[in-house]
Amino acid sequence: AKQLQVFAATSMHSPRPYVSHYRSVRLPVPADDPITLTKAAIAALEHELVDGAWYVRAGIVLIDITPKASHAMLDPFVPAFEQRNLGKILDDVNHRQGKGSLGVGMAGLKGGPVWKMRREALSPRCTTHWDELAVIKAY
């Protein structure tokens, strides 16, 4: 990716003031490494984020994506962590251990509560399921 867009916002429905930030960043060298992209995203918004704000949405959009082979890169310009292929290692671990098991900046993040449908008050599905069709018996 040659460019990325970063955004973060609080909820419009919260009693707290609504805060929204958006920034577009052109990368000096095209990148596909998650650490490089994360550092660029953090640098773009870190001075705008409000302490104490409850951000409910944030994201990164990659723009101007081209094949890696189309960019001639000299070794002095490749960051040390990219030479160690950390992006591929992250992908390999997530493939083996399950999606989201390892990532950049995932410390302290946990998933939401486990949601299960309550089936105790399920209505009969006699109009959509043959095995639950109403039966009338004649006497």
JSON list of C-alpha atoms in Angstrom, two decimals:
[
{"chain": "A", "resi": 1, "resn": "ALA", "atom": "CA", "xyz": [0.00, 0.00, 0.00]},
{"chain": "A", "resi": 2, "resn": "LYS", "atom": "CA", "xyz": [1.25, 3.46, -0.84]},
{"chain": "A", "resi": 3, "resn": "GLN", "atom": "CA", "xyz": [-1.28, 5.32, 1.30]},
{"chain": "A", "resi": 4, "resn": "LEU", "atom": "CA", "xyz": [-3.55, 4.69, 4.28]},
{"chain": "A", "resi": 5, "resn": "GLN", "atom": "CA", "xyz": [-6.51, 6.40, 5.90]},
{"chain": "A", "resi": 6, "resn": "VAL", "atom": "CA", "xyz": [-6.99, 6.24, 9.67]},
{"chain": "A", "resi": 7, "resn": "PHE", "atom": "CA", "xyz": [-10.14, 7.08, 11.62]},
{"chain": "A", "resi": 8, "resn": "ALA", "atom": "CA", "xyz": [-11.41, 6.94, 15.18]},
{"chain": "A", "resi": 9, "resn": "ALA", "atom": "CA", "xyz": [-14.73, 8.12, 16.63]},
{"chain": "A", "resi": 10, "resn": "THR", "atom": "CA", "xyz": [-16.82, 8.02, 19.78]},
{"chain": "A", "resi": 11, "resn": "SER", "atom": "CA", "xyz": [-20.52, 7.17, 19.82]},
{"chain": "A", "resi": 12, "resn": "MET", "atom": "CA", "xyz": [-22.98, 9.81, 18.63]},
{"chain": "A", "resi": 13, "resn": "HIS", "atom": "CA", "xyz": [-25.53, 8.38, 21.06]},
{"chain": "A", "resi": 14, "resn": "SER", "atom": "CA", "xyz": [-23.37, 8.69, 24.16]},
{"chain": "A", "resi": 15, "resn": "PRO", "atom": "CA", "xyz": [-24.04, 11.41, 26.73]},
{"chain": "A", "resi": 16, "resn": "ARG", "atom": "CA", "xyz": [-20.37, 12.37, 26.34]},
{"chain": "A", "resi": 17, "resn": "PRO", "atom": "CA", "xyz": [-19.38, 14.79, 23.55]},
{"chain": "A", "resi": 18, "resn": "TYR", "atom": "CA", "xyz": [-19.00, 13.25, 20.08]},
{"chain": "A", "resi": 19, "resn": "VAL", "atom": "CA", "xyz": [-15.38, 13.15, 18.86]},
{"chain": "A", "resi": 20, "resn": "SER", "atom": "CA", "xyz": [-14.28, 12.04, 15.40]},
{"chain": "A", "resi": 21, "resn": "HIS", "atom": "CA", "xyz": [-10.81, 12.02, 13.83]},
{"chain": "A", "resi": 22, "resn": "TYR", "atom": "CA", "xyz": [-9.74, 11.21, 10.28]},
{"chain": "A", "resi": 23, "resn": "ARG", "atom": "CA", "xyz": [-6.34, 11.44, 8.65]},
{"chain": "A", "resi": 24, "resn": "SER", "atom": "CA", "xyz": [-4.90, 10.33, 5.31]},
{"chain": "A", "resi": 25, "resn": "VAL", "atom": "CA", "xyz": [-1.19, 9.43, 5.22]},
{"chain": "A", "resi": 26, "resn": "ARG", "atom": "CA", "xyz": [1.02, 8.87, 2.20]},
{"chain": "A", "resi": 27, "resn": "LEU", "atom": "CA", "xyz": [3.76, 6.34, 2.98]},
{"chain": "A", "resi": 28, "resn": "PRO", "atom": "CA", "xyz": [7.31, 7.27, 1.91]},
{"chain": "A", "resi": 29, "resn": "VAL", "atom": "CA", "xyz": [7.87, 3.73, 0.62]},
{"chain": "A", "resi": 30, "resn": "PRO", "atom": "CA", "xyz": [5.10, 1.25, -0.29]},
{"chain": "A", "resi": 31, "resn": "ALA", "atom": "CA", "xyz": [4.59, -1.19, 2.60]},
{"chain": "A", "resi": 32, "resn": "ASP", "atom": "CA", "xyz": [2.82, -4.46, 3.35]},
{"chain": "A", "resi": 33, "resn": "ASP", "atom": "CA", "xyz": [4.29, -5.13, 6.78]},
{"chain": "A", "resi": 34, "resn": "PRO", "atom": "CA", "xyz": [1.71, -4.86, 9.62]},
{"chain": "A", "resi": 35, "resn": "ILE", "atom": "CA", "xyz": [4.21, -3.22, 11.97]},
{"chain": "A", "resi": 36, "resn": "THR", "atom": "CA", "xyz": [5.08, -0.49, 9.44]},
{"chain": "A", "resi": 37, "resn": "LEU", "atom": "CA", "xyz": [1.39, 0.16, 8.76]},
{"chain": "A", "resi": 38, "resn": "THR", "atom": "CA", "xyz": [0.53, 0.21, 12.47]},
{"chain": "A", "resi": 39, "resn": "LYS", "atom": "CA", "xyz": [3.32, 2.68, 13.24]},
{"chain": "A", "resi": 40, "resn": "ALA", "atom": "CA", "xyz": [2.15, 4.97, 10.43]},
{"chain": "A", "resi": 41, "resn": "ALA", "atom": "CA", "xyz": [-1.47, 4.80, 11.66]},
{"chain": "A", "resi": 42, "resn": "ILE", "atom": "CA", "xyz": [-0.51, 5.57, 15.27]},
{"chain": "A", "resi": 43, "resn": "ALA", "atom": "CA", "xyz": [1.69, 8.48, 14.19]},
{"chain": "A", "resi": 44, "resn": "ALA", "atom": "CA", "xyz": [-1.17, 9.92, 12.14]},
{"chain": "A", "resi": 45, "resn": "LEU", "atom": "CA", "xyz": [-3.68, 10.13, 15.01]},
{"chain": "A", "resi": 46, "resn": "GLU", "atom": "CA", "xyz": [-1.74, 9.99, 18.27]},
{"chain": "A", "resi": 47, "resn": "HIS", "atom": "CA", "xyz": [-1.72, 13.78, 18.82]},
{"chain": "A", "resi": 48, "resn": "GLU", "atom": "CA", "xyz": [-5.44, 14.17, 18.06]},
{"chain": "A", "resi": 49, "resn": "LEU", "atom": "CA", "xyz": [-6.92, 11.52, 20.33]},
{"chain": "A", "resi": 50, "resn": "VAL", "atom": "CA", "xyz": [-8.68, 12.90, 23.40]},
{"chain": "A", "resi": 51, "resn": "ASP", "atom": "CA", "xyz": [-7.79, 11.45, 26.82]},
{"chain": "A", "resi": 52, "resn": "GLY", "atom": "CA", "xyz": [-10.82, 9.90, 28.49]},
{"chain": "A", "resi": 53, "resn": "ALA", "atom": "CA", "xyz": [-12.88, 9.68, 25.30]},
{"chain": "A", "resi": 54, "resn": "TRP", "atom": "CA", "xyz": [-14.65, 6.35, 24.79]},
{"chain": "A", "resi": 55, "resn": "TYR", "atom": "CA", "xyz": [-13.81, 5.45, 21.21]},
{"chain": "A", "resi": 56, "resn": "VAL", "atom": "CA", "xyz": [-16.20, 2.86, 19.81]},
{"chain": "A", "resi": 57, "resn": "ARG", "atom": "CA", "xyz": [-14.96, 2.63, 16.23]},
{"chain": "A", "resi": 58, "resn": "ALA", "atom": "CA", "xyz": [-11.57, 2.90, 14.64]},
{"chain": "A", "resi": 59, "resn": "GLY", "atom": "CA", "xyz": [-9.98, 1.59, 11.49]},
{"chain": "A", "resi": 60, "resn": "ILE", "atom": "CA", "xyz": [-7.34, 1.68, 8.84]},
{"chain": "A", "resi": 61, "resn": "VAL", "atom": "CA", "xyz": [-8.06, 1.67, 5.11]},
{"chain": "A", "resi": 62, "resn": "LEU", "atom": "CA", "xyz": [-5.22, 0.77, 2.74]},
{"chain": "A", "resi": 63, "resn": "ILE", "atom": "CA", "xyz": [-5.16, 2.68, -0.55]},
{"chain": "A", "resi": 64, "resn": "ASP", "atom": "CA", "xyz": [-3.21, 2.37, -3.79]},
{"chain": "A", "resi": 65, "resn": "ILE", "atom": "CA", "xyz": [-2.36, -1.31, -3.35]},
{"chain": "A", "resi": 66, "resn": "THR", "atom": "CA", "xyz": [0.04, -2.69, -5.95]},
{"chain": "A", "resi": 67, "resn": "PRO", "atom": "CA", "xyz": [2.04, -5.93, -6.30]},
{"chain": "A", "resi": 68, "resn": "LYS", "atom": "CA", "xyz": [5.19, -6.00, -4.20]},
{"chain": "A", "resi": 69, "resn": "ALA", "atom": "CA", "xyz": [7.32, -7.06, -7.18]},
{"chain": "A", "resi": 70, "resn": "SER", "atom": "CA", "xyz": [6.53, -3.76, -8.94]},
{"chain": "A", "resi": 71, "resn": "HIS", "atom": "CA", "xyz": [8.54, -1.76, -6.37]},
{"chain": "A", "resi": 72, "resn": "ALA", "atom": "CA", "xyz": [12.33, -1.81, -6.44]},
{"chain": "A", "resi": 73, "resn": "MET", "atom": "CA", "xyz": [13.50, -1.48, -2.83]},
{"chain": "A", "resi": 74, "resn": "LEU", "atom": "CA", "xyz": [17.08, -0.95, -1.78]},
{"chain": "A", "resi": 75, "resn": "ASP", "atom": "CA", "xyz": [18.15, -2.86, 1.34]},
{"chain": "A", "resi": 76, "resn": "PRO", "atom": "CA", "xyz": [19.15, 0.26, 3.36]},
{"chain": "A", "resi": 77, "resn": "PHE", "atom": "CA", "xyz": [15.52, 1.43, 3.24]},
{"chain": "A", "resi": 78, "resn": "VAL", "atom": "CA", "xyz": [13.98, -1.81, 4.52]},
{"chain": "A", "resi": 79, "resn": "PRO", "atom": "CA", "xyz": [13.25, -1.63, 8.28]},
{"chain": "A", "resi": 80, "resn": "ALA", "atom": "CA", "xyz": [14.94, -4.28, 10.46]},
{"chain": "A", "resi": 81, "resn": "PHE", "atom": "CA", "xyz": [11.62, -5.84, 11.54]},
{"chain": "A", "resi": 82, "resn": "GLU", "atom": "CA", "xyz": [10.59, -6.22, 7.90]},
{"chain": "A", "resi": 83, "resn": "GLN", "atom": "CA", "xyz": [13.84, -8.04, 7.12]},
{"chain": "A", "resi": 84, "resn": "ARG", "atom": "CA", "xyz": [12.98, -10.53, 9.87]},
{"chain": "A", "resi": 85, "resn": "ASN", "atom": "CA", "xyz": [9.64, -11.14, 8.14]},
{"chain": "A", "resi": 86, "resn": "LEU", "atom": "CA", "xyz": [7.52, -10.50, 11.25]},
{"chain": "A", "resi": 87, "resn": "GLY", "atom": "CA", "xyz": [4.38, -9.98, 9.15]},
{"chain": "A", "resi": 88, "resn": "LYS", "atom": "CA", "xyz": [4.64, -13.51, 7.77]},
{"chain": "A", "resi": 89, "resn": "ILE", "atom": "CA", "xyz": [5.28, -14.89, 11.26]},
{"chain": "A", "resi": 90, "resn": "LEU", "atom": "CA", "xyz": [2.10, -13.19, 12.55]},
{"chain": "A", "resi": 91, "resn": "ASP", "atom": "CA", "xyz": [0.13, -14.68, 9.64]},
{"chain": "A", "resi": 92, "resn": "ASP", "atom": "CA", "xyz": [1.57, -18.16, 10.24]},
{"chain": "A", "resi": 93, "resn": "VAL", "atom": "CA", "xyz": [0.74, -18.12, 13.97]},
{"chain": "A", "resi": 94, "resn": "ASN", "atom": "CA", "xyz": [-2.82, -16.92, 13.30]},
{"chain": "A", "resi": 95, "resn": "HIS", "atom": "CA", "xyz": [-3.27, -19.61, 10.65]},
{"chain": "A", "resi": 96, "resn": "ARG", "atom": "CA", "xyz": [-2.12, -22.36, 13.03]},
{"chain": "A", "resi": 97, "resn": "GLN", "atom": "CA", "xyz": [-3.63, -21.12, 16.31]},
{"chain": "A", "resi": 98, "resn": "GLY", "atom": "CA", "xyz": [-6.79, -19.45, 15.02]},
{"chain": "A", "resi": 99, "resn": "LYS", "atom": "CA", "xyz": [-7.69, -16.02, 13.74]},
{"chain": "A", "resi": 100, "resn": "GLY", "atom": "CA", "xyz": [-6.97, -13.23, 16.22]},
{"chain": "A", "resi": 101, "resn": "SER", "atom": "CA", "xyz": [-4.69, -15.27, 18.46]},
{"chain": "A", "resi": 102, "resn": "LEU", "atom": "CA", "xyz": [-1.74, -12.94, 17.81]},
{"chain": "A", "resi": 103, "resn": "GLY", "atom": "CA", "xyz": [-1.51, -9.45, 16.38]},
{"chain": "A", "resi": 104, "resn": "VAL", "atom": "CA", "xyz": [0.13, -6.06, 16.54]},
{"chain": "A", "resi": 105, "resn": "GLY", "atom": "CA", "xyz": [-1.12, -4.12, 19.56]},
{"chain": "A", "resi": 106, "resn": "MET", "atom": "CA", "xyz": [-3.52, -6.80, 20.78]},
{"chain": "A", "resi": 107, "resn": "ALA", "atom": "CA", "xyz": [-2.34, -6.77, 24.40]},
{"chain": "A", "resi": 108, "resn": "GLY", "atom": "CA", "xyz": [-5.19, -6.15, 26.78]},
{"chain": "A", "resi": 109, "resn": "LEU", "atom": "CA", "xyz": [-7.90, -6.54, 24.15]},
{"chain": "A", "resi": 110, "resn": "LYS", "atom": "CA", "xyz": [-10.48, -9.15, 24.81]},
{"chain": "A", "resi": 111, "resn": "GLY", "atom": "CA", "xyz": [-13.53, -10.20, 22.92]},
{"chain": "A", "resi": 112, "resn": "GLY", "atom": "CA", "xyz": [-17.03, -9.18, 23.86]},
{"chain": "A", "resi": 113, "resn": "PRO", "atom": "CA", "xyz": [-19.27, -11.30, 26.01]},
{"chain": "A", "resi": 114, "resn": "VAL", "atom": "CA", "xyz": [-20.19, -14.68, 24.61]},
{"chain": "A", "resi": 115, "resn": "TRP", "atom": "CA", "xyz": [-23.70, -14.34, 23.26]},
{"chain": "A", "resi": 116, "resn": "LYS", "atom": "CA", "xyz": [-26.06, -17.29, 23.09]},
{"chain": "A", "resi": 117, "resn": "MET", "atom": "CA", "xyz": [-29.59, -17.35, 21.83]},
{"chain": "A", "resi": 118, "resn": "ARG", "atom": "CA", "xyz": [-32.17, -18.20, 24.48]},
{"chain": "A", "resi": 119, "resn": "ARG", "atom": "CA", "xyz": [-34.37, -21.01, 23.19]},
{"chain": "A", "resi": 120, "resn": "GLU", "atom": "CA", "xyz": [-36.72, -21.40, 26.18]},
{"chain": "A", "resi": 121, "resn": "ALA", "atom": "CA", "xyz": [-39.43, -19.18, 24.70]},
{"chain": "A", "resi": 122, "resn": "LEU", "atom": "CA", "xyz": [-39.07, -20.23, 21.07]},
{"chain": "A", "resi": 123, "resn": "SER", "atom": "CA", "xyz": [-42.38, -20.00, 19.18]},
{"chain": "A", "resi": 124, "resn": "PRO", "atom": "CA", "xyz": [-43.60, -23.03, 17.23]},
{"chain": "A", "resi": 125, "resn": "ARG", "atom": "CA", "xyz": [-42.36, -23.01, 13.64]},
{"chain": "A", "resi": 126, "resn": "CYS", "atom": "CA", "xyz": [-45.36, -24.89, 12.27]},
{"chain": "A", "resi": 127, "resn": "THR", "atom": "CA", "xyz": [-45.49, -22.80, 9.08]},
{"chain": "A", "resi": 128, "resn": "THR", "atom": "CA", "xyz": [-41.85, -23.28, 8.12]},
{"chain": "A", "resi": 129, "resn": "HIS", "atom": "CA", "xyz": [-40.79, -26.72, 9.42]},
{"chain": "A", "resi": 130, "resn": "TRP", "atom": "CA", "xyz": [-42.54, -29.94, 8.34]},
{"chain": "A", "resi": 131, "resn": "ASP", "atom": "CA", "xyz": [-41.63, -31.78, 11.54]},
{"chain": "A", "resi": 132, "resn": "GLU", "atom": "CA", "xyz": [-43.42, -29.09, 13.59]},
{"chain": "A", "resi": 133, "resn": "LEU", "atom": "CA", "xyz": [-46.55, -28.99, 11.43]},
{"chain": "A", "resi": 134, "resn": "ALA", "atom": "CA", "xyz": [-49.79, -28.87, 13.42]},
{"chain": "A", "resi": 135, "resn": "VAL", "atom": "CA", "xyz": [-51.75, -32.12, 13.34]},
{"chain": "A", "resi": 136, "resn": "ILE", "atom": "CA", "xyz": [-55.54, -32.29, 13.68]},
{"chain": "A", "resi": 137, "resn": "LYS", "atom": "CA", "xyz": [-56.98, -35.59, 14.95]},
{"chain": "A", "resi": 138, "resn": "ALA", "atom": "CA", "xyz": [-60.57, -36.58, 14.23]},
{"chain": "A", "resi": 139, "resn": "TYR", "atom": "CA", "xyz": [-62.58, -38.45, 16.90]}
]
